[in-house]
Amino acid sequence: MSKSQLPVIPLEACHPAPYVREPLSVDAAVELATVFKALSDPVRLRLLSSIASRAGQEACVCDLSEGIDLTQPTISHHLKVLRSAGLLTSERRASWVYYRVVPQALQRVSDALLLESGETAAATA
Amino acid sequence: MSKSQLPVIPLEACHPAPYVREPLSVDAAVELATVFKALSDPVRLRLLSSIASRAGQEACVCDLSEGIDLTQPTISHHLKVLRSAGLLTSERRASWVYYRVVPQALQRVSDALLLESGETAAATA
């Protein structure tokens, strides 16, 4: 059998699965990644949780070093990152700065993950 | 009035807000931060969303570079990070590797955020 007679076996084709919905846009991915970056540090997660676990979801900066073996400037830096990502707000009252959770921001991120999991985002979105 | 007669004005005290529930433990924060780190990159979010948006929440690696201006090895690296964080599983079928979303992993992270937002985690947890 000459070369020209060899059967042509096509490479196994890739079978793309069709989209059933629109995936995240570039802009939405960049925005969401910023929030996840703020949440990607264990100390920041503990600070956020420490605030979220208190009455009124609010805590004084003077009360947030409990159980966290870091200097006050380092803790303040982490709180600033969470605030920049829109997860916390802060307010100065007399000598102290108080931090408060932004539940809507956490809800939005939670909904985005739920959407990717195939569940419908919560009706509260 | 002598110095000894000056009134003593105490420093304004910090008023710690009481905990209404237990905050995240150190171990839980470390584990959760690992997943958020995997999600903190826009390209990884788009890859995850591209897989999650398809029928069966599954996609062939050969079909994931569409619209993403990166080399195949870089895309494979990002997919590996998502898989290591437990957000994707992979399976080789003949010549191609297929990636599938792990909805339970996304649901767990979504629930953790919802808890911090002050909402009760979804009943599906």
XYZ file of N, CA and C in Angstrom:
750
model
N 0.859 -1.196 0.000
C 0.000 0.000 0.000
C 0.890 1.240 0.000
N 0.708 2.089 -0.967
C 1.522 3.298 -1.004
C 0.991 4.308 0.016
N 1.827 5.290 0.315
C 1.453 6.319 1.282
C 0.118 6.969 0.938
N -0.059 7.221 -0.365
C -1.270 7.932 -0.791
C -2.531 7.100 -0.550
N -2.310 5.787 -0.284
C -3.487 4.936 -0.060
C -3.818 4.764 1.431
N -2.917 5.261 2.318
C -3.167 5.103 3.764
C -4.460 5.804 4.153
N -5.265 5.146 5.000
C -6.510 5.797 5.403
C -6.228 7.029 6.265
N -6.976 8.058 6.090
C -6.825 9.279 6.907
C -7.704 9.138 8.156
N -7.030 9.074 9.339
C -7.799 8.986 10.595
C -7.820 10.379 11.226
N -8.974 10.969 11.320
C -9.005 12.326 11.876
C -8.654 12.310 13.363
N -8.017 13.389 13.827
C -7.744 13.536 15.267
C -9.073 13.548 15.992
N -9.082 12.930 17.174
C -10.334 12.918 17.932
C -10.778 14.356 18.185
N -11.978 14.654 17.800
C -12.448 16.034 17.929
C -12.831 16.345 19.368
N -12.657 17.608 19.730
C -13.131 18.102 21.024
C -14.612 18.438 20.838
N -15.422 18.052 21.782
C -16.863 18.320 21.675
C -17.262 19.413 22.665
N -17.276 20.647 22.231
C -17.585 21.737 23.164
C -19.013 21.619 23.702
N -19.130 21.757 25.020
C -20.469 21.769 25.617
C -21.072 23.152 25.386
N -22.339 23.217 25.001
C -22.942 24.538 24.743
C -23.139 25.322 26.049
N -23.101 26.626 25.918
C -23.402 27.492 27.073
C -24.899 27.451 27.354
N -25.273 27.391 28.639
C -26.689 27.485 28.990
C -27.003 28.857 29.595
N -25.940 29.605 29.896
C -26.112 31.006 30.309
C -24.822 31.761 30.007
N -24.902 33.067 30.137
C -23.757 33.944 29.861
C -22.725 33.814 30.994
N -21.443 33.519 30.693
C -20.460 33.495 31.786
C -20.106 34.913 32.245
N -19.350 35.012 33.342
C -18.912 36.310 33.887
C -18.209 37.135 32.816
N -18.490 38.421 32.774
C -17.768 39.303 31.860
C -16.385 39.596 32.444
N -15.494 40.138 31.603
C -14.143 40.486 32.073
C -14.238 41.487 33.231
N -15.052 42.518 33.066
C -15.182 43.553 34.104
C -15.714 42.984 35.411
N -16.748 42.147 35.320
C -17.335 41.559 36.534
C -16.308 40.669 37.237
N -15.505 39.939 36.443
C -14.487 39.051 37.025
C -13.418 39.868 37.755
N -13.011 40.987 37.166
C -11.985 41.835 37.795
C -12.514 42.399 39.119
N -13.765 42.841 39.107
C -14.372 43.421 40.313
C -14.516 42.369 41.420
N -14.999 41.203 41.041
C -15.213 40.126 42.014
C -13.882 39.629 42.577
N -12.857 39.565 41.708
C -11.542 39.079 42.147
C -10.954 39.999 43.224
N -11.226 41.293 43.129
C -10.733 42.251 44.128
C -11.303 41.926 45.509
N -12.588 41.587 45.541
C -13.224 41.258 46.826
C -12.657 39.933 47.363
N -12.492 38.953 46.473
C -11.931 37.670 46.916
C -10.506 37.843 47.410
N -9.758 38.758 46.800
C -8.380 39.013 47.241
C -8.395 39.548 48.681
N -9.327 40.430 48.966
C -9.438 40.969 50.326
C -9.781 39.853 51.322
N -10.517 38.853 50.851
C -10.954 37.758 51.726
C -9.940 36.607 51.774
N -8.840 36.724 51.024
C -7.943 35.579 50.869
C -6.857 35.504 51.936
N -7.011 36.250 53.006
C -6.017 36.238 54.084
C -6.689 35.787 55.387
N -6.121 34.786 56.076
C -6.765 34.261 57.288
C -6.988 35.327 58.367
N -6.032 36.243 58.525
C -6.200 37.285 59.554
C -7.369 38.193 59.192
N -7.467 38.560 57.919
C -8.592 39.433 57.509
C -9.926 38.718 57.710
N -9.950 37.425 57.415
C -11.194 36.673 57.617
C -11.577 36.637 59.093
N -10.569 36.473 59.957
C -10.861 36.433 61.398
C -11.327 37.798 61.903
N -10.715 38.871 61.376
C -11.146 40.217 61.783
C -12.588 40.467 61.325
N -12.866 40.123 60.077
C -14.225 40.302 59.546
C -15.224 39.503 60.384
N -14.861 38.267 60.696
C -15.754 37.402 61.458
C -15.912 37.908 62.889
N -14.834 38.444 63.452
C -14.896 38.984 64.815
C -15.884 40.157 64.877
N -15.887 40.994 63.843
C -16.828 42.126 63.791
C -18.246 41.607 63.540
N -18.359 40.682 62.574
C -19.676 40.168 62.174
C -20.358 39.392 63.299
N -19.559 38.858 64.231
C -20.116 38.005 65.292
C -20.578 38.788 66.508
N -20.440 40.115 66.469
C -20.830 40.920 67.633
C -22.201 41.552 67.461
N -22.768 41.929 68.567
C -24.060 42.621 68.545
C -23.936 43.849 67.650
N -24.855 44.010 66.715
C -24.843 45.157 65.818
C -23.823 45.034 64.708
N -23.137 43.888 64.619
C -22.090 43.660 63.602
C -21.114 44.837 63.527
N -20.711 45.290 64.699
C -19.837 46.459 64.798
C -18.831 46.235 65.919
N -17.605 46.716 65.724
C -16.600 46.598 66.784
C -15.650 47.780 66.743
N -15.164 48.123 67.945
C -14.167 49.181 68.080
C -12.797 48.601 67.725
N -11.997 49.403 67.018
C -10.662 48.933 66.621
C -9.842 48.524 67.851
N -10.126 49.171 68.981
C -9.382 48.891 70.216
C -9.685 47.500 70.759
N -10.733 46.886 70.221
C -11.212 45.618 70.762
C -10.960 44.461 69.796
N -10.227 44.740 68.709
C -10.097 43.717 67.654
C -8.768 42.957 67.679
N -7.879 43.328 68.608
C -6.594 42.621 68.644
C -6.662 41.383 69.534
N -7.798 41.211 70.214
C -7.976 40.076 71.133
C -7.754 38.748 70.387
N -6.795 37.999 70.826
C -6.526 36.680 70.231
C -5.783 36.735 68.907
N -5.446 37.944 68.444
C -4.692 38.056 67.186
C -3.333 38.657 67.508
N -2.294 37.881 67.281
C -0.958 38.252 67.710
C -0.269 39.136 66.665
N -0.836 40.312 66.453
C -0.270 41.257 65.493
C -0.288 42.653 66.105
N 0.570 43.526 65.580
C 0.600 44.894 66.088
C -0.646 45.646 65.601
N -0.967 46.722 66.307
C -2.131 47.535 65.940
C -2.014 48.092 64.511
N -0.825 48.585 64.079
C -0.732 49.067 62.690
C -1.024 47.977 61.654
N -0.589 46.759 61.932
C -0.846 45.653 60.988
C -2.336 45.344 60.946
N -2.953 45.325 62.106
C -4.410 45.083 62.162
C -5.142 46.196 61.409
N -4.706 47.432 61.611
C -5.341 48.561 60.920
C -5.172 48.439 59.407
N -4.015 47.956 58.970
C -3.793 47.751 57.530
C -4.799 46.744 56.976
N -4.974 45.629 57.675
C -5.912 44.595 57.206
C -7.360 45.135 57.175
N -7.707 45.916 58.188
C -9.056 46.494 58.224
C -9.256 47.448 57.039
N -8.194 48.165 56.689
C -8.264 49.106 55.558
C -8.501 48.342 54.247
N -7.847 47.194 54.095
C -8.037 46.379 52.880
C -9.501 45.931 52.778
N -10.055 45.487 53.907
C -11.465 45.046 53.917
C -12.398 46.223 53.611
N -12.042 47.394 54.119
C -12.868 48.579 53.869
C -12.780 48.994 52.401
N -11.558 48.948 51.846
C -11.377 49.315 50.431
C -12.169 48.391 49.507
N -12.330 47.138 49.920
C -13.081 46.177 49.101
C -14.589 46.325 49.299
N -14.978 47.260 50.168
C -16.408 47.513 50.374
C -17.069 46.568 51.358
N -16.251 45.784 52.089
C -16.823 44.797 53.015
C -17.074 45.373 54.403
N -16.397 46.480 54.727
C -16.562 47.154 56.018
C -16.731 48.652 55.788
N -17.404 49.305 56.727
C -17.363 50.767 56.781
C -16.729 51.132 58.120
N -16.222 52.350 58.232
C -15.641 52.770 59.509
C -16.164 54.144 59.884
N -16.166 54.393 61.175
C -16.662 55.671 61.680
C -15.859 56.037 62.925
N -15.369 57.286 62.982
C -14.654 57.717 64.183
C -15.655 58.291 65.175
N -15.574 57.821 66.430
C -16.397 58.402 67.498
C -15.461 58.724 68.648
N -15.308 60.011 68.917
C -14.357 60.497 69.927
C -12.976 59.900 69.638
N -12.419 59.145 70.569
C -11.037 58.666 70.389
C -10.914 57.427 69.520
N -12.014 56.752 69.248
C -11.905 55.420 68.647
C -12.568 55.322 67.267
N -12.033 54.386 66.463
C -12.645 54.087 65.162
C -13.435 52.784 65.302
N -14.670 52.814 64.836
C -15.534 51.634 64.891
C -15.731 51.090 63.472
N -15.658 49.780 63.348
C -15.848 49.115 62.047
C -17.158 48.343 62.062
N -17.825 48.403 60.910
C -19.112 47.736 60.783
C -19.155 46.936 59.469
N -19.756 45.760 59.535
C -19.877 44.902 58.350
C -20.892 45.501 57.371
N -20.634 45.323 56.061
C -21.602 45.715 55.025
C -22.271 44.422 54.520
N -23.407 44.043 55.133
C -24.004 42.741 54.799
C -24.327 42.591 53.319
N -24.735 43.690 52.654
C -25.094 43.620 51.229
C -23.894 43.186 50.373
N -22.686 43.631 50.767
C -21.490 43.270 49.995
C -21.231 41.762 50.096
N -21.363 41.233 51.321
C -21.159 39.792 51.518
C -22.247 39.000 50.800
N -23.456 39.535 50.842
C -24.590 38.884 50.173
C -24.354 38.800 48.661
N -23.847 39.886 48.079
C -23.594 39.914 46.628
C -22.578 38.846 46.224
N -21.487 38.746 47.009
C -20.449 37.761 46.689
C -21.000 36.348 46.875
N -21.766 36.163 47.937
C -22.389 34.861 48.187
C -23.298 34.467 47.023
N -24.083 35.416 46.542
C -24.988 35.156 45.412
C -24.215 34.795 44.141
N -23.083 35.493 43.917
C -22.284 35.221 42.721
C -21.768 33.782 42.741
N -21.353 33.321 43.928
C -20.853 31.947 44.046
C -21.981 30.939 43.863
N -23.126 31.283 44.424
C -24.289 30.401 44.326
C -24.709 30.243 42.865
N -24.592 31.334 42.124
C -24.938 31.299 40.695
C -24.000 30.334 39.959
N -22.688 30.416 40.280
C -21.720 29.522 39.630
C -21.927 28.072 40.054
N -22.505 27.877 41.242
C -22.723 26.504 41.715
C -23.907 25.860 41.015
N -24.635 26.670 40.237
C -25.788 26.125 39.497
C -27.099 26.371 40.203
N -27.013 26.919 41.434
C -28.229 27.272 42.170
C -28.681 28.654 41.713
N -29.959 28.920 41.860
C -30.429 30.278 41.604
C -30.003 31.140 42.768
N -29.497 32.343 42.485
C -29.106 33.246 43.567
C -30.302 33.527 44.461
N -29.996 33.746 45.752
C -31.065 33.955 46.742
C -31.990 35.080 46.305
N -33.244 34.950 46.688
C -34.250 35.938 46.300
C -34.001 37.284 46.940
N -33.138 37.291 47.962
C -32.825 38.539 48.675
C -31.830 39.397 47.910
N -31.291 38.869 46.800
C -30.240 39.601 46.061
C -30.740 40.977 45.605
N -5.464 76.370 92.775
C -5.664 74.911 92.943
C -4.331 74.206 92.708
N -3.886 73.436 93.662
C -2.620 72.700 93.490
C -2.825 71.494 92.586
N -1.712 70.977 92.106
C -1.760 69.805 91.213
C -2.563 68.670 91.833
N -2.356 68.459 93.133
C -2.996 67.322 93.795
C -4.516 67.484 93.849
N -4.978 68.734 93.602
C -6.424 68.969 93.661
C -7.092 68.860 92.281
N -6.255 68.741 91.223
C -6.823 68.668 89.867
C -7.721 67.436 89.740
N -8.890 67.602 89.103
C -9.762 66.431 88.957
C -9.136 65.391 88.030
N -9.315 64.162 88.331
C -8.793 63.077 87.483
C -9.856 62.723 86.451
N -9.527 62.982 85.171
C -10.472 62.638 84.095
C -9.995 61.329 83.459
N -10.753 60.266 83.590
C -10.286 58.991 83.016
C -10.276 59.046 81.486
N -9.344 58.319 80.882
C -9.324 58.192 79.414
C -10.642 57.582 78.971
N -11.128 58.056 77.858
C -12.395 57.500 77.377
C -12.243 55.993 77.161
N -13.103 55.248 77.784
C -12.972 53.793 77.702
C -13.511 53.274 76.377
N -12.930 52.160 75.947
C -13.444 51.444 74.785
C -14.584 50.556 75.291
N -15.670 50.524 74.563
C -16.816 49.707 74.992
C -16.964 48.510 74.076
N -16.377 47.379 74.464
C -16.438 46.214 73.572
C -17.877 45.731 73.391
N -18.240 45.482 72.135
C -19.561 44.917 71.868
C -19.494 43.419 72.156
N -20.499 42.872 72.822
C -20.453 41.440 73.150
C -20.619 40.575 71.896
N -20.030 39.394 71.956
C -20.221 38.426 70.855
C -21.632 37.851 70.949
N -22.283 37.700 69.791
C -23.590 37.032 69.775
C -23.454 35.615 69.198
N -22.296 35.350 68.618
C -21.988 33.970 68.199
C -20.475 33.810 68.137
N -20.048 32.572 67.967
C -18.617 32.253 67.931
C -18.023 32.714 66.597
N -16.931 33.515 66.592
C -16.324 33.877 65.295
C -15.554 32.688 64.698
N -15.105 32.837 63.462
C -14.328 31.799 62.763
C -13.121 31.373 63.594
N -12.849 30.084 63.639
C -11.638 29.604 64.312
C -10.432 29.866 63.399
N -9.235 29.772 63.980
C -8.015 29.972 63.187
C -7.971 28.955 62.042
N -8.255 27.697 62.341
C -8.185 26.646 61.310
C -9.202 26.883 60.192
N -10.426 27.247 60.568
C -11.463 27.489 59.558
C -11.070 28.675 58.677
N -10.466 29.699 59.298
C -10.053 30.889 58.535
C -8.952 30.529 57.535
N -8.012 29.700 57.952
C -6.915 29.293 57.059
C -7.481 28.509 55.876
N -8.405 27.602 56.152
C -9.000 26.762 55.094
C -9.803 27.611 54.100
N -10.605 28.503 54.655
C -11.452 29.358 53.816
C -10.596 30.318 52.974
N -9.518 30.830 53.585
C -8.646 31.777 52.867
C -8.015 31.117 51.639
N -7.729 29.825 51.729
C -7.141 29.093 50.600
C -8.102 29.092 49.408
N -9.385 28.886 49.692
C -10.383 28.875 48.612
C -10.533 30.282 48.026
N -10.568 31.294 48.900
C -10.687 32.671 48.402
C -9.468 33.057 47.574
N -8.312 32.551 47.951
C -7.086 32.850 47.185
C -7.221 32.279 45.763
N -7.766 31.081 45.657
C -7.980 30.476 44.333
C -8.960 31.309 43.506
N -9.896 31.956 44.193
C -10.923 32.745 43.501
C -10.499 34.199 43.272
N -9.292 34.568 43.744
C -8.914 35.987 43.734
C -8.252 36.431 42.438
N -8.334 35.627 41.406
C -7.730 35.980 40.118
C -8.818 36.053 39.037
N -8.869 37.169 38.291
C -9.937 37.334 37.286
C -9.966 36.215 36.243
N -8.786 35.752 35.815
C -8.759 34.680 34.803
C -9.358 33.403 35.381
N -9.004 33.093 36.629
C -9.550 31.870 37.241
C -11.062 31.982 37.401
N -11.532 33.174 37.762
C -12.985 33.363 37.898
C -13.675 33.162 36.559
N -13.049 33.656 35.484
C -13.675 33.506 34.150
C -13.662 32.051 33.698
N -12.559 31.343 34.018
C -12.504 29.919 33.657
C -13.578 29.140 34.423
N -13.662 29.405 35.722
C -14.673 28.727 36.553
C -16.068 29.017 36.019
N -16.313 30.276 35.695
C -17.628 30.675 35.205
C -17.911 30.078 33.825
N -16.867 29.983 33.001
C -17.036 29.402 31.671
C -17.460 27.935 31.786
N -16.878 27.220 32.744
C -17.252 25.809 32.960
C -18.656 25.739 33.563
N -18.898 26.572 34.583
C -20.178 26.538 35.301
C -21.354 26.928 34.409
N -21.081 27.686 33.338
C -22.157 28.204 32.481
C -22.547 27.244 31.363
N -21.895 26.076 31.304
C -22.189 25.127 30.225
C -23.111 24.013 30.690
N -23.716 23.397 29.731
C -24.587 22.245 30.020
C -23.783 21.200 30.796
N -24.311 20.751 31.918
C -23.631 19.744 32.732
C -22.524 20.319 33.590
N -22.353 21.643 33.569
C -21.280 22.323 34.304
C -19.925 21.634 34.085
N -19.667 21.311 32.835
C -18.452 20.592 32.473
C -17.907 21.143 31.156
N -16.578 21.198 31.039
C -15.995 21.659 29.777
C -14.671 20.964 29.516
N -14.377 20.774 28.243
C -13.107 20.190 27.813
C -12.050 21.294 27.860
N -10.853 20.932 28.319
C -9.768 21.911 28.417
C -9.496 22.553 27.050
N -9.756 21.778 25.991
C -9.498 22.276 24.635
C -10.456 23.398 24.246
N -11.493 23.558 25.055
C -12.552 24.506 24.710
C -12.559 25.720 25.639
N -11.522 25.804 26.501
C -11.567 26.844 27.544
C -10.715 28.067 27.241
N -9.999 28.046 26.130
C -9.151 29.205 25.823
C -9.921 30.269 25.036
N -11.152 29.931 24.653
C -11.983 30.855 23.859
C -12.147 32.199 24.591
N -11.686 33.253 23.976
C -11.842 34.590 24.552
C -10.853 34.906 25.660
N -9.950 33.960 25.973
C -8.945 34.211 27.010
C -7.583 34.182 26.342
N -6.918 35.324 26.342
C -5.681 35.497 25.589
C -4.477 35.016 26.401
N -4.445 33.719 26.677
C -3.339 33.132 27.429
C -2.946 31.814 26.778
N -1.708 31.390 27.035
C -1.260 30.112 26.465
C -1.947 28.956 27.188
N -1.973 27.798 26.528
C -2.598 26.611 27.121
C -1.940 26.223 28.462
N -0.580 26.256 28.574
C 0.024 25.914 29.874
C -0.424 26.846 31.002
N -0.587 28.144 30.685
C -1.025 29.090 31.721
C -2.464 28.782 32.138
N -3.292 28.490 31.157
C -4.682 28.132 31.457
C -4.713 26.851 32.308
N -3.888 25.887 31.935
C -3.835 24.633 32.701
C -3.384 24.888 34.139
N -2.448 25.811 34.315
C -1.987 26.154 35.673
C -3.147 26.702 36.504
N -3.913 27.626 35.910
C -5.047 28.222 36.644
C -6.098 27.161 36.979
N -6.333 26.245 36.047
C -7.307 25.178 36.300
C -6.836 24.280 37.449
N -5.525 24.071 37.503
C -4.957 23.235 38.567
C -5.152 23.896 39.936
N -4.992 25.228 39.993
C -5.190 25.947 41.256
C -6.644 25.783 41.723
N -7.576 25.916 40.779
C -9.002 25.754 41.123
C -9.296 24.326 41.584
N -8.629 23.371 40.939
C -8.839 21.965 41.313
C -8.241 21.689 42.700
N -7.054 22.244 42.961
C -6.418 22.046 44.274
C -7.262 22.629 45.396
N -7.993 23.680 45.106
C -8.851 24.313 46.123
C -10.179 23.571 46.269
N -10.363 22.528 45.486
C -11.578 21.720 45.615
C -12.768 22.268 44.850
N -12.523 23.273 43.991
C -13.641 23.906 43.269
C -13.959 23.204 41.950
N -13.000 22.441 41.433
C -13.186 21.690 40.182
C -12.687 20.260 40.371
N -13.246 19.354 39.585
C -12.643 18.031 39.445
C -12.237 17.884 37.978
N -11.342 16.971 37.695
C -10.955 16.761 36.298
C -10.966 15.271 35.979
N -11.169 14.968 34.706
C -11.216 13.573 34.261
C -10.664 13.510 32.839
N -9.756 12.563 32.618
C -9.227 12.406 31.268
C -10.118 11.433 30.505
N -10.537 11.828 29.289
C -11.272 10.911 28.417
C -10.601 10.936 27.053
N -10.006 9.800 26.696
C -9.214 9.687 25.468
C -8.168 10.805 25.461
N -8.170 11.673 24.465
C -7.081 12.654 24.338
C -7.264 13.889 25.227
N -8.453 14.073 25.793
C -8.750 15.365 26.407
C -9.057 15.260 27.899
N -8.768 16.368 28.607
C -9.121 16.454 30.029
C -10.376 17.315 30.143
N -11.342 16.828 30.883
C -12.595 17.564 31.107
C -12.648 18.050 32.546
N -13.070 19.289 32.716
C -13.195 19.884 34.055
C -14.661 20.065 34.401
N -14.973 19.799 35.658
C -16.357 19.903 36.115
C -16.396 20.692 37.433
N -17.405 21.523 37.596
C -17.573 22.319 38.820
C -18.003 21.409 39.980
N -17.542 21.738 41.188
C -17.994 21.047 42.405
C -18.986 21.985 43.107
N -20.287 21.852 42.824
C -21.261 22.818 43.353
C -21.249 22.902 44.883
N -21.000 21.758 45.547
C -21.014 21.753 47.024
C -19.924 22.666 47.590
N -18.765 22.732 46.917
C -17.667 23.579 47.395
C -18.062 25.052 47.303
N -18.676 25.427 46.178
C -19.124 26.816 46.006
C -20.233 27.142 47.007
N -21.105 26.170 47.230
C -22.212 26.358 48.179
C -21.666 26.595 49.599
N -20.645 25.833 49.981
C -20.064 25.979 51.325
C -19.497 27.384 51.518
N -18.761 27.870 50.513
C -18.150 29.202 50.628
C -19.251 30.264 50.651
N -20.259 30.069 49.814
C -21.390 30.998 49.779
C -22.070 31.058 51.148
N -22.278 29.899 51.756
C -22.913 29.835 53.080
C -22.070 30.540 54.143
N -20.727 30.366 54.058
C -19.838 30.997 55.036
C -19.966 32.516 54.958
N -20.061 33.041 53.738
C -20.195 34.495 53.565
C -21.553 34.978 54.066
N -22.559 34.177 53.788
C -23.917 34.528 54.198
C -24.000 34.586 55.716
N -23.296 33.669 56.371
C -23.276 33.635 57.834
C -22.660 34.929 58.375
N -21.546 35.364 57.755
C -20.884 36.597 58.204
C -21.742 37.825 57.902
N -22.599 37.701 56.902
C -23.444 38.856 56.552
C -24.603 39.010 57.543
N -24.732 38.018 58.435
C -25.801 38.114 59.435
C -27.036 37.330 59.045
N -27.024 36.783 57.814
C -28.147 35.944 57.369
C -27.882 34.516 57.832
N -28.949 33.765 57.976
C -28.760 32.348 58.263
C -28.315 31.682 56.973
N -27.321 30.791 57.062
C -26.874 30.076 55.864
C -28.037 29.302 55.278
N -27.985 29.149 53.949
C -29.094 28.487 53.240
C -29.370 27.109 53.829
N -30.619 26.707 53.785
C -31.031 25.431 54.353
C -30.430 24.251 53.586
N -29.897 24.536 52.389
C -29.319 23.479 51.563
C -27.906 23.116 52.014
N -27.364 23.859 53.002
C -25.975 23.630 53.427
C -25.788 22.199 53.925
